[in-house]
Coordinates of C-alpha atoms in Angstrom, one line a residue:
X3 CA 5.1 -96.7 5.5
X4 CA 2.2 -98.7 5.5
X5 CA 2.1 -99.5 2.0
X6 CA 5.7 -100.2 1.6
X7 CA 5.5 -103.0 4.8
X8 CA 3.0 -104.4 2.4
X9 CA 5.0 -104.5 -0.4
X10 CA 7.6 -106.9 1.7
X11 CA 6.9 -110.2 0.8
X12 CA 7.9 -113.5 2.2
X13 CA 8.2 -115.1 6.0
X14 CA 7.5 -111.1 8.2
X15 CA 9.4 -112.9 11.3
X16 CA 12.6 -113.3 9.0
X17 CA 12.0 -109.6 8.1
X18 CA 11.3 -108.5 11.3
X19 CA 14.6 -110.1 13.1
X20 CA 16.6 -108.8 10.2
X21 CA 15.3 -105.4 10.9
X22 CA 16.0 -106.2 14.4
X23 CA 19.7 -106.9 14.2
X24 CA 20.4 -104.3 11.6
X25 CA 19.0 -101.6 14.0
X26 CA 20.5 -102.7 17.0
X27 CA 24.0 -102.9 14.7
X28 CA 24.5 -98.7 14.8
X29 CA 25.0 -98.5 18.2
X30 CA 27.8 -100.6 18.5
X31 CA 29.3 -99.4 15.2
X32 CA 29.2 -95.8 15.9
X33 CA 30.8 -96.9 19.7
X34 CA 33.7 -99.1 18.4
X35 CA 34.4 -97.0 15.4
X36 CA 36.0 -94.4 17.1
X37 CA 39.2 -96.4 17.2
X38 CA 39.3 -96.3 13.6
X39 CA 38.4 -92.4 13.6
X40 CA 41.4 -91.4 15.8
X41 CA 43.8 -93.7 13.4
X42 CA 42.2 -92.2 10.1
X43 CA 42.0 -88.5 11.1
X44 CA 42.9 -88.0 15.0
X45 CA 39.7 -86.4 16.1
X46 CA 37.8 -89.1 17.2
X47 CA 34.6 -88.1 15.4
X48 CA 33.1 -91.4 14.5
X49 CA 29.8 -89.7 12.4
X50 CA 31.8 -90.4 9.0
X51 CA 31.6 -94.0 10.0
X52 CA 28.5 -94.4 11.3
X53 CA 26.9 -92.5 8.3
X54 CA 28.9 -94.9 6.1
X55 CA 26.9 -97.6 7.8
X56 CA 23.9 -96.3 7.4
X57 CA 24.3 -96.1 3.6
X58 CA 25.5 -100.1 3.9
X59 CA 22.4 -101.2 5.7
X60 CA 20.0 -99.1 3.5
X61 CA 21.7 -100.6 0.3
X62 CA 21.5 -103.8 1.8
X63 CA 17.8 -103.6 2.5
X64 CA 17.3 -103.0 -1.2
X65 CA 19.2 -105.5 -2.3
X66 CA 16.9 -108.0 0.2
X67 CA 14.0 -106.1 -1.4
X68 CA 14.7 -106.6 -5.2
X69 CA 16.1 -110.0 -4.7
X70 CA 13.1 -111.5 -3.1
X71 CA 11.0 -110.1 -6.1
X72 CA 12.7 -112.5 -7.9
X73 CA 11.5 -116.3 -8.3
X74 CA 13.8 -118.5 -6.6
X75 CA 13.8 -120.8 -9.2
X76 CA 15.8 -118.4 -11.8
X77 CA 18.9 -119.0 -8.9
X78 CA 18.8 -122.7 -9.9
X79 CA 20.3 -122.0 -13.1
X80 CA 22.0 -118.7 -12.4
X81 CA 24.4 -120.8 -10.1
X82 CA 25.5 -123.1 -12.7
X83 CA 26.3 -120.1 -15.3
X84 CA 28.1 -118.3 -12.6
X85 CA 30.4 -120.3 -11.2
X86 CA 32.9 -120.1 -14.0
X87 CA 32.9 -116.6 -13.5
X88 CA 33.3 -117.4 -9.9
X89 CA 36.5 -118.9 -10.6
X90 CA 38.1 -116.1 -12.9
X91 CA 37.1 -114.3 -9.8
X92 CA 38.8 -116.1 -7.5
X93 CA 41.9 -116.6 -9.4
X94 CA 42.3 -112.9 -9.6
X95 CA 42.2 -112.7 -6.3
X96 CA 44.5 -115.3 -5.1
X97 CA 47.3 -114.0 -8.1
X98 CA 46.8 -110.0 -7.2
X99 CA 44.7 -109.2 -4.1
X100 CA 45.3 -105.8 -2.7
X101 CA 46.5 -103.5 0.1
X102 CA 44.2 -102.3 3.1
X103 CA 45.6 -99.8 5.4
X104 CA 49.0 -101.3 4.6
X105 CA 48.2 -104.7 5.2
X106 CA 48.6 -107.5 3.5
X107 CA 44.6 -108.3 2.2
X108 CA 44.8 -111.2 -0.5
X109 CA 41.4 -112.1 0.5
X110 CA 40.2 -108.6 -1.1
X111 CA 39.7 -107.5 -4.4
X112 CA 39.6 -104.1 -5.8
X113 CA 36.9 -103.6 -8.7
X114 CA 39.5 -101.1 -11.0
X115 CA 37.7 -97.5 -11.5
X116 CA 35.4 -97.8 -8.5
X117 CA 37.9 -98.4 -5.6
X118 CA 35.3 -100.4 -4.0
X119 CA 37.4 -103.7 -2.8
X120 CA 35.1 -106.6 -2.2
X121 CA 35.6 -110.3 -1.0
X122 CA 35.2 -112.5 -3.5
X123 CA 35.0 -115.7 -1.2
X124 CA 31.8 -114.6 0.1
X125 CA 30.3 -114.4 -3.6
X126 CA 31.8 -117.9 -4.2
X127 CA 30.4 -119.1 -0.8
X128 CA 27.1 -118.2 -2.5
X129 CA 26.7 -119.1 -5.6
X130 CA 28.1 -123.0 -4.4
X131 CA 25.7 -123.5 -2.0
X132 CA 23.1 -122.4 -4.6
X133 CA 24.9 -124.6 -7.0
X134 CA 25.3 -127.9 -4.7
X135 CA 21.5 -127.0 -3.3
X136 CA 20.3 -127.3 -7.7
X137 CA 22.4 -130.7 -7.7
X138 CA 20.9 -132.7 -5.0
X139 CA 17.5 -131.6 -5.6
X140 CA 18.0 -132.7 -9.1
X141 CA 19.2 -136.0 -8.3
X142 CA 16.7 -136.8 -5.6
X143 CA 14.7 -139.0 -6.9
X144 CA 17.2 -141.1 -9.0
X145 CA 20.5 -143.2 -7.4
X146 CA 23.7 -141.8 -6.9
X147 CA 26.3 -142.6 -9.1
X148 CA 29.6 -141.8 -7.0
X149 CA 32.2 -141.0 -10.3
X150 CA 29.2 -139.2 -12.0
X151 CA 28.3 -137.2 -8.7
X152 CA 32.1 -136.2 -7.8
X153 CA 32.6 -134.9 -11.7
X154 CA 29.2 -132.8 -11.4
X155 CA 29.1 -132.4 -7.5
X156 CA 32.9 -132.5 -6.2
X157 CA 34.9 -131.4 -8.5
X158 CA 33.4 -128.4 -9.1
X159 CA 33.1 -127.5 -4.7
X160 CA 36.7 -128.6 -4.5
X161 CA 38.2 -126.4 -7.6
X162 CA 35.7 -123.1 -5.5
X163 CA 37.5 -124.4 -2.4
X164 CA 41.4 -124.7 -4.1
X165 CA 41.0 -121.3 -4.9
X166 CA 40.0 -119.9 -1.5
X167 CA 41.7 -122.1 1.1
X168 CA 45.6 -120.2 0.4
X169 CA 44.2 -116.6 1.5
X170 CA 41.7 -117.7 3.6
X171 CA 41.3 -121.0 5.4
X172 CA 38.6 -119.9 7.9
X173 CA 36.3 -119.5 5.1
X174 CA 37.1 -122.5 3.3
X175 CA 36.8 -124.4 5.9
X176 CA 32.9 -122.9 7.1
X177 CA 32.2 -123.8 3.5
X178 CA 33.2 -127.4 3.3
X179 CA 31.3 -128.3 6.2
X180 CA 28.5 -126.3 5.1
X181 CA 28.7 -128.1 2.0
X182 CA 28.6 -131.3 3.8
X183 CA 26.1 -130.6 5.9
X184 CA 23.7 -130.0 3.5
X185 CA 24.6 -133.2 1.2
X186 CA 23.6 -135.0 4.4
X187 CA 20.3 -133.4 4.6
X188 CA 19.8 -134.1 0.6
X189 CA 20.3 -138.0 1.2
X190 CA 23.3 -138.4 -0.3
X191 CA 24.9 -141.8 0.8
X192 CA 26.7 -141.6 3.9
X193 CA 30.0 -144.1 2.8
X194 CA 29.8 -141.4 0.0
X195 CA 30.6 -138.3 2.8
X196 CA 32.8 -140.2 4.7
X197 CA 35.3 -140.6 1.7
X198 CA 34.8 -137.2 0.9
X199 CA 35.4 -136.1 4.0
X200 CA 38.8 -138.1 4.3
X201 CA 39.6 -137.0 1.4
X202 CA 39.3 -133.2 1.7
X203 CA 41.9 -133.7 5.1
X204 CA 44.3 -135.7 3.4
X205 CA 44.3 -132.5 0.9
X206 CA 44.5 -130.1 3.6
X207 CA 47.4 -131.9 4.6
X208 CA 49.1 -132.1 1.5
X209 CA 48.6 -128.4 1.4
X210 CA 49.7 -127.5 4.8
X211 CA 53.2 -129.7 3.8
X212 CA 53.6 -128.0 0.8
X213 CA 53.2 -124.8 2.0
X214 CA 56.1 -125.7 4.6
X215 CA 58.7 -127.0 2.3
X216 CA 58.3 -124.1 -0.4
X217 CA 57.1 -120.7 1.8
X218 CA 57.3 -118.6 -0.8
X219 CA 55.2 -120.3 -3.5
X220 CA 52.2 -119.0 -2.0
X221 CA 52.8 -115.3 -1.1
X222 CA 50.0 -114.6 0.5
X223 CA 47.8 -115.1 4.0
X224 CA 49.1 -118.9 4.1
X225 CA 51.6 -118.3 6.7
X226 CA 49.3 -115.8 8.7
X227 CA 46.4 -118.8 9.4
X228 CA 48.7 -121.4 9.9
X229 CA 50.7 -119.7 12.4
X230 CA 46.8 -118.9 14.2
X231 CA 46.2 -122.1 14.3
X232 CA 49.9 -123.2 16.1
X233 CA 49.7 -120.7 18.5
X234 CA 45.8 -121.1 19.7
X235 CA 47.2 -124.9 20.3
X236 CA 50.7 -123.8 21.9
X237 CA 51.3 -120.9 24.6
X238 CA 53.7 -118.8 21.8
X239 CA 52.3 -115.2 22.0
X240 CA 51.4 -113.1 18.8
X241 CA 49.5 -110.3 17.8
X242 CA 46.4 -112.4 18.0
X243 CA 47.3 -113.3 21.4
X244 CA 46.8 -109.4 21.9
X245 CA 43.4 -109.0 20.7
X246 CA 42.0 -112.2 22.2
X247 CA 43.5 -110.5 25.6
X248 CA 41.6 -107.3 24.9
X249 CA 38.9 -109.0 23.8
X250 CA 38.5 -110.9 26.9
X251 CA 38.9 -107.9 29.1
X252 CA 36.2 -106.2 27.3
X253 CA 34.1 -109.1 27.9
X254 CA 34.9 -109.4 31.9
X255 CA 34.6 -105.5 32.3
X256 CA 30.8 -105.9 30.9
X257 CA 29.6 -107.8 33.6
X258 CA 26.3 -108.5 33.8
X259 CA 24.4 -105.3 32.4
X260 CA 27.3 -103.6 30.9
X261 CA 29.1 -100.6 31.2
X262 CA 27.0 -98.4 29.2
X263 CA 26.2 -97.3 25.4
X264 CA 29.2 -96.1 24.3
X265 CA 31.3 -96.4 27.3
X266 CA 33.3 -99.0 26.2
X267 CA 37.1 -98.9 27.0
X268 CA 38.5 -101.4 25.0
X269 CA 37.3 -100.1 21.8
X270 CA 40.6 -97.8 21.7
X271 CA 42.8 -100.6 21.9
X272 CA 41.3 -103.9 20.7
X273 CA 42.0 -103.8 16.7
X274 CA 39.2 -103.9 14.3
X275 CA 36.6 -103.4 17.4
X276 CA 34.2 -102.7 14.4
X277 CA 34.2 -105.9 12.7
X278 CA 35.6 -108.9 13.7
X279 CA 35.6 -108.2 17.7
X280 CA 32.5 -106.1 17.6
X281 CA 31.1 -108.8 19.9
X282 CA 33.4 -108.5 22.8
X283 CA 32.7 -104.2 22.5
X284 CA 28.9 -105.4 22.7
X285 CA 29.2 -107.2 25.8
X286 CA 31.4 -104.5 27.2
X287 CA 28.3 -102.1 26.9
X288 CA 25.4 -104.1 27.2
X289 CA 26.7 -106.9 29.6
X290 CA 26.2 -110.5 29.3
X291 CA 22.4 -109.6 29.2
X292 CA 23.2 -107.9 25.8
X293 CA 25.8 -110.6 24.5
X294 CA 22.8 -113.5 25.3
X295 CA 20.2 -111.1 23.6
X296 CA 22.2 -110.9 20.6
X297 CA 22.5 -114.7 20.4
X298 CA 19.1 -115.5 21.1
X299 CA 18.1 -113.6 18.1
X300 CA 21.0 -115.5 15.8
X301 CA 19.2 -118.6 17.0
X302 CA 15.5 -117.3 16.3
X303 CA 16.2 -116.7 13.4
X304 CA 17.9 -120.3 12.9
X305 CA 14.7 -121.8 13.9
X306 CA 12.6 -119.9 11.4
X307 CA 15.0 -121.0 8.7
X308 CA 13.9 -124.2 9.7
X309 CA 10.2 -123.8 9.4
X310 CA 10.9 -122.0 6.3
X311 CA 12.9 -124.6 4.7
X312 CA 10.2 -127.2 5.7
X313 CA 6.9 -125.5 4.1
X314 CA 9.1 -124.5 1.1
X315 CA 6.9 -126.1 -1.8
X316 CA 10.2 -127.3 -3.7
X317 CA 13.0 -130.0 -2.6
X318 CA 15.5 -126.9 -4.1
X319 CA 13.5 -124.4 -1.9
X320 CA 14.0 -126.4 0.9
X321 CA 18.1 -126.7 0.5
X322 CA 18.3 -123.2 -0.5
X323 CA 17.4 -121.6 2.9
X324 CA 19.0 -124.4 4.4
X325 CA 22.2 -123.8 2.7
X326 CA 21.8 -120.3 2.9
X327 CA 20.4 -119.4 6.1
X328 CA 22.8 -121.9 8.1
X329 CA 26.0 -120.8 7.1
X330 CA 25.1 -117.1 8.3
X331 CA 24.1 -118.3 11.4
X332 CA 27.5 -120.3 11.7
X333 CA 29.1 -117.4 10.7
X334 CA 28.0 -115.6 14.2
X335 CA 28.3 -118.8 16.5
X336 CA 32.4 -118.2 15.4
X337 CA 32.5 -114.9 15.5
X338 CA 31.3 -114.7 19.2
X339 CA 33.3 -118.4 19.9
X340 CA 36.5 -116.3 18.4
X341 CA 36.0 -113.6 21.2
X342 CA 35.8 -115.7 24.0
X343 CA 38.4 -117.8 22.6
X344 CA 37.0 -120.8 22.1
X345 CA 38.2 -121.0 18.3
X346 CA 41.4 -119.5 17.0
X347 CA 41.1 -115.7 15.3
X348 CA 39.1 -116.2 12.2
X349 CA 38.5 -112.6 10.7
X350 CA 34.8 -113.6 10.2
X351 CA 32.3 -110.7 11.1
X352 CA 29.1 -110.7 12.9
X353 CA 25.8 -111.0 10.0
X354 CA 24.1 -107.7 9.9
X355 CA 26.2 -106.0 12.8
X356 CA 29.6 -105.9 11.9
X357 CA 30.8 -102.7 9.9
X358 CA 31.3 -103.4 6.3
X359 CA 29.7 -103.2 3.1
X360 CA 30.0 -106.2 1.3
X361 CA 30.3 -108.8 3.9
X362 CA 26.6 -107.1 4.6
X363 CA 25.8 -106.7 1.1
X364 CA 26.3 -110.4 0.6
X365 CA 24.1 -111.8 3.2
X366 CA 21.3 -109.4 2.3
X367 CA 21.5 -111.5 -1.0
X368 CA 20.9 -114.6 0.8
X369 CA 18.6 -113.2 2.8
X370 CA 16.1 -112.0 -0.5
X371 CA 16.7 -115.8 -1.9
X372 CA 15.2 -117.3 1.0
X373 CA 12.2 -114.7 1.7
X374 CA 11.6 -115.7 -2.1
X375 CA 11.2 -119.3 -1.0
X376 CA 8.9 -118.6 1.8
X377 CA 6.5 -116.1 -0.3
X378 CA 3.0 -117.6 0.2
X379 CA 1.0 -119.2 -2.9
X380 CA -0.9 -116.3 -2.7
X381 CA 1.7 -113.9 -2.9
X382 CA 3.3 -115.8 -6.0
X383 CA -0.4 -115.9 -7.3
X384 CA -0.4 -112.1 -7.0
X385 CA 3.0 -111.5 -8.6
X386 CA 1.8 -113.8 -11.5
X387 CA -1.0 -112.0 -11.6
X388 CA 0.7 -108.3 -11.9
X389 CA 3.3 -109.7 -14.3
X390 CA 0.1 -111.1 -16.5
X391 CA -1.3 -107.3 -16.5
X392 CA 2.2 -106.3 -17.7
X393 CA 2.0 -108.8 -20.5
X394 CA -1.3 -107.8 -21.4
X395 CA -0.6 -104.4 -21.4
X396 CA 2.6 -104.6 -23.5
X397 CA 0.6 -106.5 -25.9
X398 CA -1.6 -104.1 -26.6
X399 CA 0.9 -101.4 -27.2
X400 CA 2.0 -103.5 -29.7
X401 CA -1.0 -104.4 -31.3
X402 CA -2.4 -100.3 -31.1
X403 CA 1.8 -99.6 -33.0
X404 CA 1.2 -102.3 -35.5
X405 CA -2.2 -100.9 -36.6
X406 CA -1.1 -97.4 -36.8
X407 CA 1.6 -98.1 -38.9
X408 CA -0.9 -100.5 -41.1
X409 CA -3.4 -97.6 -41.3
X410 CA -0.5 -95.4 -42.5
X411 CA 1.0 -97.4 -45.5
X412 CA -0.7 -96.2 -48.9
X413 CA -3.2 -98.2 -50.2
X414 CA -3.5 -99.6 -53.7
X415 CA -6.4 -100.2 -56.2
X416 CA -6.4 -103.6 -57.5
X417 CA -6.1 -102.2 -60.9
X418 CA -3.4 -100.3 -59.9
X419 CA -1.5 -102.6 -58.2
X420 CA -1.8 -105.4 -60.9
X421 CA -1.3 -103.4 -64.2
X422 CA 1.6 -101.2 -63.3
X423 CA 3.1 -101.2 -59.6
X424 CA 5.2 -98.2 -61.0
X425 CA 2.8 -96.1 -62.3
X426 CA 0.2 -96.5 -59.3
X427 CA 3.2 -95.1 -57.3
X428 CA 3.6 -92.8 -59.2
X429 CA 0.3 -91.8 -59.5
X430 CA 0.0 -91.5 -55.3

């Protein structure tokens, strides 16, 4: 155990709040699954689903492990190659989708001979922040052009986002602002945002309108946000209207130290209790003590993205674990603002707690690319080092083959060789 804790490179209090979260996810998981084990099979028995869980988190530990092996710097140019791909991806989506349970799930994809169905937007999410991060810090140094920055800078965020926002406008919209933020912290010109930022509502708008007048040219989620969004503003009820009220019942039956581990009640009525409400089943248990644990570790771990991102050594490292650590933390702020209904229903999960394999899988990725930023000189001295003894040693493999086989070719006597190549063969 020993040696492999120091085999984990990088910032340990990142590691060690990750670890944090990820243990204190099973509980709730194996509590709030059981809803999902009476629908599936009708006993109840909610070890399946925890055990599932259990192979999610170990796969996503490593991924955090093999990713942050990897020099941050190869990212920079990995993001530009795959965003094209990105796009295919994204397309697929948005034309086919898939089925979950019965459900309508455009947001999903299904990776043919696996079955294992994935959401692309997440991926997309990113590689653009990866993408926008390699663009400012490339530009730093030299003015802005605005036509030259929205054909390298814009265009390319606003094609990810045209291909995300029908299925899924939560998402899109998280993105965008992350996007934004972090052109803000790479000093890009403010008169520069604000236009962009008009810009990306008057779209919205145009899409919203459009989607109105012709329903059924996008036959997918469209309808489902929109209508969230009019009823969180109107008193209509809807199905969301249920599990916000469930939600908010499990909340108020927690109290102030909960009712217990695994006692929850709402669990067994309040819809995806594993995933996107797994907050409200926490608070239920633990109490507001455990809900305010939970979200003083979300914002721990914000402020050691900061310090990371300001003693990262590059202006790329730096936007990086901005652009990658803040989005997951935003990502939980709505989750738990969703269950007490401050923002409409979202269907974003809670980082590291929620059930689900790639929403986990995917931040575990972000997570290795920004404990590869914060890995000491020393530790990058050592990994240069180890790769060096690698070289070396590969080298001389080859040089030990090539002299073996140079020992083993016939040899020749000049005479030989220069009267009659033939007959000195022949003659060997």
């Amino acid at each position: 155990m020993k040696n492999l804790v120091n085999k984990l490179k990088g910032d340990k209090v990142i590691w060690s709040f990750v670890a944090l979260l990820a243990l204190f996810s099973f509980m709730p998981v194996f509590s709030a699954s059981s809803n999902l084990a009476y629908l599936g099979h009708g006993t109840g028995n909610t070890l399946g689903y925890l055990l599932k869980h259990l192979v999610h988190i170990c796969c996503g530990f490593a991924i955090i492990f093999y990713v942050h092996k990897i020099p941050y710097q190869y990212f920079r140019s990995l993001s530009r190659l795959l965003l094209p791909l990105v796009w295919v991806i994204l397309l697929i989506t948005m034309v086919k989708g898939t089925v979950i349970g019965g459900a309508n799930a455009s947001r999903w994809l299904q990776i043919p001979f696996i079955g294992l169905s994935f959401q692309p937007s997440a991926f997309a999410a990113l590689i653009l922040f990866i993408y926008v991060a390699r663009y400012l810090s490339k530009t730093r140094e030299t003015p802005i052009d605005f036509v030259q920055s929205c054909k390298e800078l814009w265009l390319p965020v606003f094609i990810t986002l045209m291909f995300i926002l029908p299925s899924n406008f939560s998402t899109t919209a998280l993105i965008f602002s992350m996007v934004i933020m972090l052109v803000f912290i790479g000093k890009y010109p403010l008169k520069y945002i604000g236009f962009i930022v008009g810009s990306g509502i008057v779209a919205l708008v145009f899409f919203i309108l459009v989607a109105k007048a012709f329903p059924n040219a996008f036959p997918n989620r469209v309808d489902t946000w929109i209508s969230r969004i009019e009823s969180f503003t109107s008193d209509k009820p809807d199905e969301d209207d249920y599990q916000i009220e469930k939600a908010k019942i499990a909340i108020a039956s927690g109290k102030i130290y909960g009712l217990g581990p695994g006692k929850s009640v709402q669990k067994n009525f309040l819809p995806q209790s594993s995933s996107d409400f797994i907050f409200a089943i926490i608070v239920e248990e633990y109490g507001l003590v455990g809900g305010i644990g939970v979200l003083i570790i979300y914002m721990f771990l914000l402020i050691r993205f900061v310090v990371a991102s300001h003693k990262a050594p590059t202006m790329f490292g730096k936007l990086v674990v901005i652009g990658l650590g803040f989005p997951m933390i935003f990502q939980a702020m709505i989750n738990m603002a969703v269950a007490v209904e401050l923002l409409p229903v979202t269907g974003q999960t809670l980082p590291l707690i929620s059930s689900g394999g790639t929403s986990i899988w995917m931040t575990c990725i972000a997570l290795g690319i920004i404990l590869s930023v914060t890995k000491k000189e020393e530790e990058i001295a050592e990994e240069q080092k180890e790769a060096a003894k690698r070289d070396e040693v590969l080298q001389r493999l080859i040089d030990e083959t090539i002299e073996a086989e140079n020992n083993a070719e016939p040899s020749y006597s000049i005479e030989e060789k220069g009267s009659n190549p033939l007959k000195a063969v022949y003659n060997k």
